[in-house]
mmCIF file of C-alpha atoms and ligand atoms in Angstrom:
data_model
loop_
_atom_site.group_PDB
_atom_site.id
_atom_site.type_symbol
_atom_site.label_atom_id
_atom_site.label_comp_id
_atom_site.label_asym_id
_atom_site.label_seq_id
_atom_site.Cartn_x
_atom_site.Cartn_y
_atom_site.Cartn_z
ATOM 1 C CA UNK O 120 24.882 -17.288 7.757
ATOM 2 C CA UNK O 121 24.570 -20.934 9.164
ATOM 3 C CA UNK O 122 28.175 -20.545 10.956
ATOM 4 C CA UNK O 123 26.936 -17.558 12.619
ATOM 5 C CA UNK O 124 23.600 -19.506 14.216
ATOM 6 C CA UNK O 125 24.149 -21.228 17.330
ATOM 7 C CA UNK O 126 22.125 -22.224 20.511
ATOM 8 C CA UNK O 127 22.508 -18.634 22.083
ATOM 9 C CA UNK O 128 21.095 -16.601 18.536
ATOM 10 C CA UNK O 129 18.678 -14.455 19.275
ATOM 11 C CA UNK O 130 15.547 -13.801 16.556
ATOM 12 C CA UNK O 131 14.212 -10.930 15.098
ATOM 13 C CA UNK O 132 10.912 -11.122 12.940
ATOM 14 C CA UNK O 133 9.297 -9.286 10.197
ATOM 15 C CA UNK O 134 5.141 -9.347 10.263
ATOM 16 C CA UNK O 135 3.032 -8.676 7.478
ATOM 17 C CA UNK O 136 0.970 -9.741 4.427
ATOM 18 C CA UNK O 137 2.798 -9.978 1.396
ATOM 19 C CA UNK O 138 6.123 -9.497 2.457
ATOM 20 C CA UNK O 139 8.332 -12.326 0.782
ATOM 21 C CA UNK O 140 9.450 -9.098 -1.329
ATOM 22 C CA UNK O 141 10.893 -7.251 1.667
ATOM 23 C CA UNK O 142 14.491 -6.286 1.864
ATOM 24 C CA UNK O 143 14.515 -5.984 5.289
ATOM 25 C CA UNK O 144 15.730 -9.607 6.178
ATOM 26 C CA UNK O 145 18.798 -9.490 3.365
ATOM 27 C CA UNK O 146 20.121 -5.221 4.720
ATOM 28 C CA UNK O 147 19.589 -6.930 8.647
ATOM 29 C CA UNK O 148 21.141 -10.374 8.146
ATOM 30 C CA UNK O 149 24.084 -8.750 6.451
ATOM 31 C CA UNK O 150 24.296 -5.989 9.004
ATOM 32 C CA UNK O 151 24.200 -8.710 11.813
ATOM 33 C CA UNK O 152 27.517 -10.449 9.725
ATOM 34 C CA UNK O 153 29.421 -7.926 9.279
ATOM 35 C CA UNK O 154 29.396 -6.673 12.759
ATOM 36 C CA UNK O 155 29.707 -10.468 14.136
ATOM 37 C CA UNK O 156 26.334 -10.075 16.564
ATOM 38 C CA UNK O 157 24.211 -12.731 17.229
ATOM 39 C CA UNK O 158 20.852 -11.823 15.534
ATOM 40 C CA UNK O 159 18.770 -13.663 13.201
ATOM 41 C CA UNK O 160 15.880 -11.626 10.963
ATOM 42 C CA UNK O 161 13.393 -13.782 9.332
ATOM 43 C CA UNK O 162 9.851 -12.569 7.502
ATOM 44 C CA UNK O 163 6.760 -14.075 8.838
ATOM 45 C CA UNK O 164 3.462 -14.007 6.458
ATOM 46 C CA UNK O 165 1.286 -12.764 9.265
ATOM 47 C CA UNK O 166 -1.930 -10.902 8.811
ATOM 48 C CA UNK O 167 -4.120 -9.156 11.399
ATOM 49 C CA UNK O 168 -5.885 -13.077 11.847
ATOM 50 C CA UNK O 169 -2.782 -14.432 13.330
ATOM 51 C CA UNK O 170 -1.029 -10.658 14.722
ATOM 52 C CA UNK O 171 -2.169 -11.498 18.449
ATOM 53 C CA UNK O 172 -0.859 -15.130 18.600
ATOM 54 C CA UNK O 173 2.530 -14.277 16.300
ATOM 55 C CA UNK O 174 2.846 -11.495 19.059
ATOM 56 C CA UNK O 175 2.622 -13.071 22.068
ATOM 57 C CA UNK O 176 5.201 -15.822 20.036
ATOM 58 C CA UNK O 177 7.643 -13.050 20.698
ATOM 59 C CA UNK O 178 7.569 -13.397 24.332
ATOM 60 C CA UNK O 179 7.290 -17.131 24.476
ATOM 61 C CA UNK O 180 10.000 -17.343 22.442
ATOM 62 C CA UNK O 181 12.020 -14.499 24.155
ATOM 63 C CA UNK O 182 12.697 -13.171 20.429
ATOM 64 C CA UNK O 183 14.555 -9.715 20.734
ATOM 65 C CA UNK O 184 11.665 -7.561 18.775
ATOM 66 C CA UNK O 185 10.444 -7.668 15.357
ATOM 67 C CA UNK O 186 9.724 -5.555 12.360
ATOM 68 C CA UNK O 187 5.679 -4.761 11.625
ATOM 69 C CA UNK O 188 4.701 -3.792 8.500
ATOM 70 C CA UNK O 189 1.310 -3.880 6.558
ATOM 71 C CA UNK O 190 -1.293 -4.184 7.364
ATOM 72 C CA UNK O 191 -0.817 -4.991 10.896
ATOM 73 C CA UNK O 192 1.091 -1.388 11.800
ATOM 74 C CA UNK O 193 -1.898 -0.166 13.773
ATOM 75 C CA UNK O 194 -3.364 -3.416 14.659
ATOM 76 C CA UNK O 195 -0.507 -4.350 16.732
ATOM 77 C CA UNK O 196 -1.027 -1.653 19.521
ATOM 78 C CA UNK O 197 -3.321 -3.497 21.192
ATOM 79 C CA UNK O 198 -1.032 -6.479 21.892
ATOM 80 C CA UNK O 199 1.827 -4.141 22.989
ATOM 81 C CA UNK O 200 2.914 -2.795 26.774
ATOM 82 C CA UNK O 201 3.802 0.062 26.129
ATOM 83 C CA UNK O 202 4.334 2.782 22.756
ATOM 84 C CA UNK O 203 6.922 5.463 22.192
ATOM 85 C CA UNK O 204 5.671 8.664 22.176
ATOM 86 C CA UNK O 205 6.346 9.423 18.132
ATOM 87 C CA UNK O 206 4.730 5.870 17.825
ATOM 88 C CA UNK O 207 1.488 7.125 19.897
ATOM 89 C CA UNK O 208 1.601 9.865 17.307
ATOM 90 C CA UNK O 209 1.134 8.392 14.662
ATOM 91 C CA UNK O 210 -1.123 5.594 16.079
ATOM 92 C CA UNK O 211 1.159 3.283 14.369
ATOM 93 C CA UNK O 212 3.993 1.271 15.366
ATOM 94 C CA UNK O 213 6.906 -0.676 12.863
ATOM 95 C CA UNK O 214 9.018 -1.800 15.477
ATOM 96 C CA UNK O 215 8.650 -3.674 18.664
ATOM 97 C CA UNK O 216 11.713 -3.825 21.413
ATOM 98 C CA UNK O 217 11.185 -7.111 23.716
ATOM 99 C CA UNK O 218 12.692 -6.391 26.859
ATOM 100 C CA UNK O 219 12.386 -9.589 29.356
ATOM 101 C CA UNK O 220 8.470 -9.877 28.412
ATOM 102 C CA UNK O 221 7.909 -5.951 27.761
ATOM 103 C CA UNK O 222 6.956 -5.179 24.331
ATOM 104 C CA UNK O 223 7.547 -1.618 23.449
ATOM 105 C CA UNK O 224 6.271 -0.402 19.725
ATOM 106 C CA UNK O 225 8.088 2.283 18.221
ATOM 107 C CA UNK O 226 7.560 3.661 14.683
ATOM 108 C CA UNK O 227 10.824 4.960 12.516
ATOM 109 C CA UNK O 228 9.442 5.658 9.457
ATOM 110 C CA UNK O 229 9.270 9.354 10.260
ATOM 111 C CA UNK O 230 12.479 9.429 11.696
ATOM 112 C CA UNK O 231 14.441 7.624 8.854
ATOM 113 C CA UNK O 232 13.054 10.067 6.323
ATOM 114 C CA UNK O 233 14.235 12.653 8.262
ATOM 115 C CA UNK O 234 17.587 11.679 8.710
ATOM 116 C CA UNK O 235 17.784 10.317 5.032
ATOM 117 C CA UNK O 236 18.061 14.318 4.213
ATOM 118 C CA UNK O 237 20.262 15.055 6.868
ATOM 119 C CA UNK O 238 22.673 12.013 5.218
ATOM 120 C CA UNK O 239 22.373 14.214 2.227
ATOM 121 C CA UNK O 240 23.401 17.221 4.109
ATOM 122 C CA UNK O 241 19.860 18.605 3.637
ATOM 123 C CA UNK O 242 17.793 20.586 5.732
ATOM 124 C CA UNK O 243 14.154 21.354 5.649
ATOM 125 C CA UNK O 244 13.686 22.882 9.179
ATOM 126 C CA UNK O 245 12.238 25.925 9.774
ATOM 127 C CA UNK O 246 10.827 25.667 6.322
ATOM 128 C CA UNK O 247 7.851 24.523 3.993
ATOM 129 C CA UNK O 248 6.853 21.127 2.830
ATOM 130 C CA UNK O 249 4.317 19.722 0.364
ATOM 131 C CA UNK O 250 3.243 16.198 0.752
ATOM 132 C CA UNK O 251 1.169 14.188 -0.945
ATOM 133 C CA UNK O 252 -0.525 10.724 0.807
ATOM 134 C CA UNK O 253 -1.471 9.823 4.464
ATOM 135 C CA UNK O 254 -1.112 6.655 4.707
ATOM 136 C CA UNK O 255 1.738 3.996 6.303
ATOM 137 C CA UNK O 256 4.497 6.403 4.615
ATOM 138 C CA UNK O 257 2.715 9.624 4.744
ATOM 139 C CA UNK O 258 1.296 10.017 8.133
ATOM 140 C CA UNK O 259 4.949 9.446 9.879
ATOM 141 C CA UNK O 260 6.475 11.363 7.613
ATOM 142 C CA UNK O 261 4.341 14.487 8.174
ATOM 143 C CA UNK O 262 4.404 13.533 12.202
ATOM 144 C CA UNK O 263 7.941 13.614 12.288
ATOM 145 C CA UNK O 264 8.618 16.886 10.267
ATOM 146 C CA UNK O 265 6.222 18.602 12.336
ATOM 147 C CA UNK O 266 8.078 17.010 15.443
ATOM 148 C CA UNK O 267 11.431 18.311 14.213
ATOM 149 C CA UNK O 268 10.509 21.375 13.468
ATOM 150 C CA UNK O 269 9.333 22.050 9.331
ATOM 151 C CA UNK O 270 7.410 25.388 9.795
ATOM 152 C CA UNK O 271 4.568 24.292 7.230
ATOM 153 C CA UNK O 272 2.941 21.131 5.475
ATOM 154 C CA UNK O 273 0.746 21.436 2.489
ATOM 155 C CA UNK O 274 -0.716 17.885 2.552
ATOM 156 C CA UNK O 275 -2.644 16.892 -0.166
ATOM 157 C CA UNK O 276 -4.692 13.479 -0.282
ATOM 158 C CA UNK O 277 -7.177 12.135 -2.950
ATOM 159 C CA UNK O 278 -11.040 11.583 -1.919
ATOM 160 C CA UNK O 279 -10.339 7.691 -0.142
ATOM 161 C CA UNK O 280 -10.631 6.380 2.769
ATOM 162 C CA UNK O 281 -7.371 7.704 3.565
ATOM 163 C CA UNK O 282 -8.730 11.073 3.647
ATOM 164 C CA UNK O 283 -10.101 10.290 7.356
ATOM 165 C CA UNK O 284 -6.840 9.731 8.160
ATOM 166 C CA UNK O 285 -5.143 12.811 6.673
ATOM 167 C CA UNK O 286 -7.409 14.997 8.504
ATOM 168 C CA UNK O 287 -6.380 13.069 11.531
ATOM 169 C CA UNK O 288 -2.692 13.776 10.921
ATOM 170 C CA UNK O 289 -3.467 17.471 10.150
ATOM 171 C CA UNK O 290 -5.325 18.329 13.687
ATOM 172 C CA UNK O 291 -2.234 15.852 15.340
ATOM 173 C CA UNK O 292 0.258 18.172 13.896
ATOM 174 C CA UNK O 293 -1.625 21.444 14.670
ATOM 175 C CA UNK O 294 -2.295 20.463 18.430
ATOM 176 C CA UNK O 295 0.538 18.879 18.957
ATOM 177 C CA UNK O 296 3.379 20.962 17.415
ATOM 178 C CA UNK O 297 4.464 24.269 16.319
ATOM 179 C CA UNK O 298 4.033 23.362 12.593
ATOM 180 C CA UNK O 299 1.244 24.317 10.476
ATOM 181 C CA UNK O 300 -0.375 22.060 8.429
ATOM 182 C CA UNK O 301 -3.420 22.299 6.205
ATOM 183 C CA UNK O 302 -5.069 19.526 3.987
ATOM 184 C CA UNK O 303 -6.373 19.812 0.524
ATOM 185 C CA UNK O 304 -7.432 17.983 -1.824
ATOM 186 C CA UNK O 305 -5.165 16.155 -4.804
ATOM 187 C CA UNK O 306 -8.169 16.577 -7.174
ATOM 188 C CA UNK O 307 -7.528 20.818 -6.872
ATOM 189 C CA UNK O 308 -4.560 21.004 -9.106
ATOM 190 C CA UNK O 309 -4.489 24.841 -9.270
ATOM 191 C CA UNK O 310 -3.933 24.751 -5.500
ATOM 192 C CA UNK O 311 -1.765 21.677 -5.616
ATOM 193 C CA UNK O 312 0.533 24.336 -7.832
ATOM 194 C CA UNK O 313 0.232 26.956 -5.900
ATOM 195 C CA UNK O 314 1.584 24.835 -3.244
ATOM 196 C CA UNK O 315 4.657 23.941 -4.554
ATOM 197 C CA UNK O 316 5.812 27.094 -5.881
ATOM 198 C CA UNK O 317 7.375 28.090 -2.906
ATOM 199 C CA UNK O 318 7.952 24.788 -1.119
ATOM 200 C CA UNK O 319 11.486 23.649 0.003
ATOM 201 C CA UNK O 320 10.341 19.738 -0.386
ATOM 202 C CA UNK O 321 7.814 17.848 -2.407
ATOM 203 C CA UNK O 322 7.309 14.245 -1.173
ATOM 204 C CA UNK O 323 5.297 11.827 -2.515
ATOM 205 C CA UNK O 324 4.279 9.131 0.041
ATOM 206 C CA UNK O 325 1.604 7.811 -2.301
ATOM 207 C CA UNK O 326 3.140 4.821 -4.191
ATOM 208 C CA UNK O 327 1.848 6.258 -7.475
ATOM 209 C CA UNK O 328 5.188 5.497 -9.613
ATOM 210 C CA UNK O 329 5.271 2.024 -8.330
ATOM 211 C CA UNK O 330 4.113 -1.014 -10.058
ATOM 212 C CA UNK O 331 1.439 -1.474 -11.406
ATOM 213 C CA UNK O 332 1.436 2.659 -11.830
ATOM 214 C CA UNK O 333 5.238 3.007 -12.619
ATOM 215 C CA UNK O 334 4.137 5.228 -16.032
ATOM 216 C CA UNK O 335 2.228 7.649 -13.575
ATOM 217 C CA UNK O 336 3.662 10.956 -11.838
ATOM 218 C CA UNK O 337 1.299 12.762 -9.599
ATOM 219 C CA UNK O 338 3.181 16.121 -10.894
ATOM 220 C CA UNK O 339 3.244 16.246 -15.006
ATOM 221 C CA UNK O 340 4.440 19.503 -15.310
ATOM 222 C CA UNK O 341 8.136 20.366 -14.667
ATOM 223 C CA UNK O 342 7.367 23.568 -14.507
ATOM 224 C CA UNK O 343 5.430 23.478 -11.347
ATOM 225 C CA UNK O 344 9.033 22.595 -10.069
ATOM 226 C CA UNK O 345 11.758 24.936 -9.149
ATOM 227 C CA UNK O 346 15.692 23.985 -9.168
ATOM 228 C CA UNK O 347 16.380 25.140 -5.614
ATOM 229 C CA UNK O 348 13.627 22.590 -3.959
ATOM 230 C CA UNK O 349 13.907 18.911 -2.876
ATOM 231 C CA UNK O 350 11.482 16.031 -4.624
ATOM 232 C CA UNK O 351 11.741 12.943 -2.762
ATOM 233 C CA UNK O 352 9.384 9.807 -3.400
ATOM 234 C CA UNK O 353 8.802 7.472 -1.206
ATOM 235 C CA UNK O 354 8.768 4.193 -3.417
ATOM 236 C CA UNK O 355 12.724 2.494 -4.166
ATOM 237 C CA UNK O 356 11.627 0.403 -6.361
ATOM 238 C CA UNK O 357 12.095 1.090 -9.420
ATOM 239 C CA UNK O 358 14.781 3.326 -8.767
ATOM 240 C CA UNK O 359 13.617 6.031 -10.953
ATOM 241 C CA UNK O 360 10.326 6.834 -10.829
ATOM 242 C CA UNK O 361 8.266 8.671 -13.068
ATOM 243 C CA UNK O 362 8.192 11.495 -10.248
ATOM 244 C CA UNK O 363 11.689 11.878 -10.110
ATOM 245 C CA UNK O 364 12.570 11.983 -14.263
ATOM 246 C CA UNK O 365 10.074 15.232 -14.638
ATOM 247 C CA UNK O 366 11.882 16.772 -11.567
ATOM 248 C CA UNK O 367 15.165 16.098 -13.044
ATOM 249 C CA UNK O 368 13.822 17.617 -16.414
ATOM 250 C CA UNK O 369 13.192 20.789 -13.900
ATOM 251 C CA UNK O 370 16.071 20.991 -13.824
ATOM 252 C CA UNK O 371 16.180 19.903 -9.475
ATOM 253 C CA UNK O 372 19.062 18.744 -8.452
ATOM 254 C CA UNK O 373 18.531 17.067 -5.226
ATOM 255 C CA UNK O 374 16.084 13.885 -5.919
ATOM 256 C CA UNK O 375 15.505 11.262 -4.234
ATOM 257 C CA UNK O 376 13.992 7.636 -4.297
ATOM 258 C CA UNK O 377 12.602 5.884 -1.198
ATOM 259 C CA UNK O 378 15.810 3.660 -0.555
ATOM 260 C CA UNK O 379 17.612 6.064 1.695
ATOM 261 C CA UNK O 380 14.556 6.344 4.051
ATOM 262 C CA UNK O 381 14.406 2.744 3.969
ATOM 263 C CA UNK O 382 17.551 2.263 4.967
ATOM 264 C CA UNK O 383 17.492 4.647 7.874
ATOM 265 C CA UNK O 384 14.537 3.478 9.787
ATOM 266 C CA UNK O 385 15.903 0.219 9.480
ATOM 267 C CA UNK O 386 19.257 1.317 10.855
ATOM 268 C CA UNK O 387 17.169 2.884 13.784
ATOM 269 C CA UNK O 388 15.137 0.001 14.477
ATOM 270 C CA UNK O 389 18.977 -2.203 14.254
ATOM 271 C CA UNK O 390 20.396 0.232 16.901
ATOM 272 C CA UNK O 391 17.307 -0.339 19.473
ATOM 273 C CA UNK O 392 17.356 -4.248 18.875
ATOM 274 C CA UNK O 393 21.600 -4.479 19.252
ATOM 275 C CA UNK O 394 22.423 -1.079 20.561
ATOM 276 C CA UNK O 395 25.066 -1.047 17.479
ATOM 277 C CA UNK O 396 25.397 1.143 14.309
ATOM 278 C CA UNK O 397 23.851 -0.501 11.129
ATOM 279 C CA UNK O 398 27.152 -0.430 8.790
ATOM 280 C CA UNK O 399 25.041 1.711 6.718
ATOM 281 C CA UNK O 400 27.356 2.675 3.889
ATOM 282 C CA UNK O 401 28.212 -1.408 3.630
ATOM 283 C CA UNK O 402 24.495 -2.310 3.334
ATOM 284 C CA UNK O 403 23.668 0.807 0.959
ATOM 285 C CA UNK O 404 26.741 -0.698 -1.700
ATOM 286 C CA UNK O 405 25.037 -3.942 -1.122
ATOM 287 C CA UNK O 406 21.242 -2.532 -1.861
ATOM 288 C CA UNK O 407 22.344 -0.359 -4.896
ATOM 289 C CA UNK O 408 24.640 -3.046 -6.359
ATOM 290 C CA UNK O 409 21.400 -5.716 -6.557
ATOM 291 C CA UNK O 410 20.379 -4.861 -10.033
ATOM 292 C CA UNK O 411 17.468 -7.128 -9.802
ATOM 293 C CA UNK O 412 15.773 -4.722 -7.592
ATOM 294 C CA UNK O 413 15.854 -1.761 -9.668
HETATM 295 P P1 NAD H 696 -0.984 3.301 2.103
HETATM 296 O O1 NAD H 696 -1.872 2.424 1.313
HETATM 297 O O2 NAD H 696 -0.997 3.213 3.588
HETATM 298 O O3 NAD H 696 -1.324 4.838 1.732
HETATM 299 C C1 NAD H 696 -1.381 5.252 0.395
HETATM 300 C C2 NAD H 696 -1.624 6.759 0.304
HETATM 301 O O4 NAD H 696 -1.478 7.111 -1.070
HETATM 302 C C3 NAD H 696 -3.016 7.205 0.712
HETATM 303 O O5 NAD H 696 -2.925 8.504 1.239
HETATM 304 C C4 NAD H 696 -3.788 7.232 -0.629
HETATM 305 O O6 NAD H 696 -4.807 8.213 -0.641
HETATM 306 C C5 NAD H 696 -2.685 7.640 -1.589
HETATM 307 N N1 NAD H 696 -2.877 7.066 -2.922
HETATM 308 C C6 NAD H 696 -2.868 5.759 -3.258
HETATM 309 N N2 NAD H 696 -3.030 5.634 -4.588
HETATM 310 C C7 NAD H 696 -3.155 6.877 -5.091
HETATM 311 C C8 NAD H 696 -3.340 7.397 -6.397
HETATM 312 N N3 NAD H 696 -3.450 6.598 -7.451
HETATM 313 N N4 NAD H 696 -3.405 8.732 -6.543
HETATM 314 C C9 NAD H 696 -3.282 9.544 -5.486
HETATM 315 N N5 NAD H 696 -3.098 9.118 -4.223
HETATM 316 C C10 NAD H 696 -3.041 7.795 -4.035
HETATM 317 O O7 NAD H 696 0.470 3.064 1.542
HETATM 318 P P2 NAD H 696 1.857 3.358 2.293
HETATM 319 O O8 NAD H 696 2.199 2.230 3.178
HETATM 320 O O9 NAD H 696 1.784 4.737 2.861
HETATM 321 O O10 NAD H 696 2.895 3.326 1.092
HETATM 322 C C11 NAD H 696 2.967 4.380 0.147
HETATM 323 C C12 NAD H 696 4.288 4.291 -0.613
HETATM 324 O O11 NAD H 696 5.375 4.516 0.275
HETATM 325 C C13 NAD H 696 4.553 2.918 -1.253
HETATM 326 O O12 NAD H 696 5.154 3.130 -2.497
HETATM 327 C C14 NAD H 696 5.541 2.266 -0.310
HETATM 328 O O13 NAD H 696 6.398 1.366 -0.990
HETATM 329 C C15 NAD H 696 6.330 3.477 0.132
HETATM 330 N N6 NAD H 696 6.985 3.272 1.425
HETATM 331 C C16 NAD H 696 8.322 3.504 1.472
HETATM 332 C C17 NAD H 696 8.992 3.362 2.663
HETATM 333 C C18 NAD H 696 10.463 3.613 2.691
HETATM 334 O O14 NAD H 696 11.108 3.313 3.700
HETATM 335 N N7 NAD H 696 11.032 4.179 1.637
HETATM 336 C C19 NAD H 696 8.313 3.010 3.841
HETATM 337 C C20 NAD H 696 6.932 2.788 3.762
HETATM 338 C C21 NAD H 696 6.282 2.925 2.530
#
């Protein structure tokens, strides 16, 4: 890493609060070596006290973007020039672009789930999805389906303050697309059945199944599953979640953790830093081969 840092390396940032966990600064640094480019990622504990100042650091410093995560994904609009239209959306943003002094937010969350299926030559389009959550994971998720053209999303949220949120998303979706989407509530489990019956994809974008609730599933029942659909949760670490053993018990075959979504809206937000392919297959070996993380 230090050979490849000279006087001409150009920075890219990661802010939030925690985020010495991330894994964002080991899959970009390594995607920066192995292609030779002259990047630098480094994680920056920055809440929303400091966003505005750590901000307007990236054009003082003339750093080529940087990574947002939370909770400062909605907080940083109003230090930005200018939004993509996916991140005006979902009134979010994860990625900013610095182009001489512009800063452009983008969000690729949505789109890196998305393409995560694709990857696995899966596709939902044209066809139903339950989801459960509505928050940083959930509401770009459901956005980008919509965008791409699922016909339906059965989004379910518990009574939080998230709920606000998932109507939000829900009235977004219906105005703004060709999808239908409808919100219940998680608490209704005979509808929450229903639901998935005839679903192609469950995802959970929730976190339940994630420490500290790694012994909890959302669904209990494998046989509210059916072999033919997808169940994809959002969380990567561990590796297999709670979620994703009672779907396997169903008997589903295609099952999913969070990693390859990860992995593809970082790869998205690589390509509009560099304008270069993440070596995604390299950096997946490198993820999945770090037993410490599972
Ligand atoms: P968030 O706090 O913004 O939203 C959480 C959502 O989950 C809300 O809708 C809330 O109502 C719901 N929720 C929380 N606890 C719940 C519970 N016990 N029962 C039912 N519903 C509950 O969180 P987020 O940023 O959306 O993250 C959610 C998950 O997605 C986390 O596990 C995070 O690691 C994961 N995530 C993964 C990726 C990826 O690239 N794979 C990206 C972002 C987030």
């Amino acid at each position: 890493m230090t050979e490849r840092i000279d006087g001409h390396t150009l920075l890219i940032g990661l802010m939030a609060y925690p985020i010495r966990h991330s894994m964002s600064p080991t899959m970009h640094n390594n995607a920066f070596a192995k292609l030779g480019l002259n990047y630098a990622y480094l994680a920056f504990e920055v809440g929303n006290d400091k966003l505005g100042d750590a901000v307007n650091a990236i054009r003082t410093l003339d750093m080529r973007g940087s990574n947002i995560s939370m909770p400062n994904k909605q907080k940083v609009i109003q230090y930005l020039d200018k939004l993509s239209p996916a991140a005006k959306l979902n009134n979010a943003v994860n990625t900013i672009v610095n182009d001489n002094g512009v800063l452009t937010g983008y969000t690729t969350d949505g789109t890196g789930f998305m393409k995560s299926l694709e990857d696995e030559g899966l596709n939902i389009l044209g066809k139903k999805m339950v989801l459960s959550g509505a928050g940083g994971a959930g509401t770009p998720i459901a956005i980008q389906a919509a965008l791409d053209g699922v016909k339906e999303i059965s989004l379910f949220n518990r009574d939080d303050p998230s709920w606000e949120n998932a109507e939000r998303n829900v009235k977004i979706i219906n105005e703004e697309t060709k999808c239908k989407a409808t919100l219940y509530h998680l608490e209704d489990q005979e509808v929450f059945k229903r639901e998935l019956s005839d679903c192609a994809i469950y995802c959970d974008a929730t976190g339940v199944g994630m420490k500290p609730l790694e012994d909890l599933s959302l669904v209990n029942d494998p046989s509210w599953f059916h072999k033919d659909m997808i169940v994809y949760d959002t969380v990567y670490s561990p590796r297999e979640t709670k979620l994703m053993k009672i779907a396997k018990s169903a008997g589903v075959e295609h099952v999913f953790n969070g990693l390859g979504m990860m992995l593809e809206q970082g790869a998205e937000a690589f390509k509009l830093w560099t304008d270069k392919d993440m070596p995604i297959d390299y950096i997946r070996e490198l993820i999945f081969s770090d037993d410490d993380k599972k």
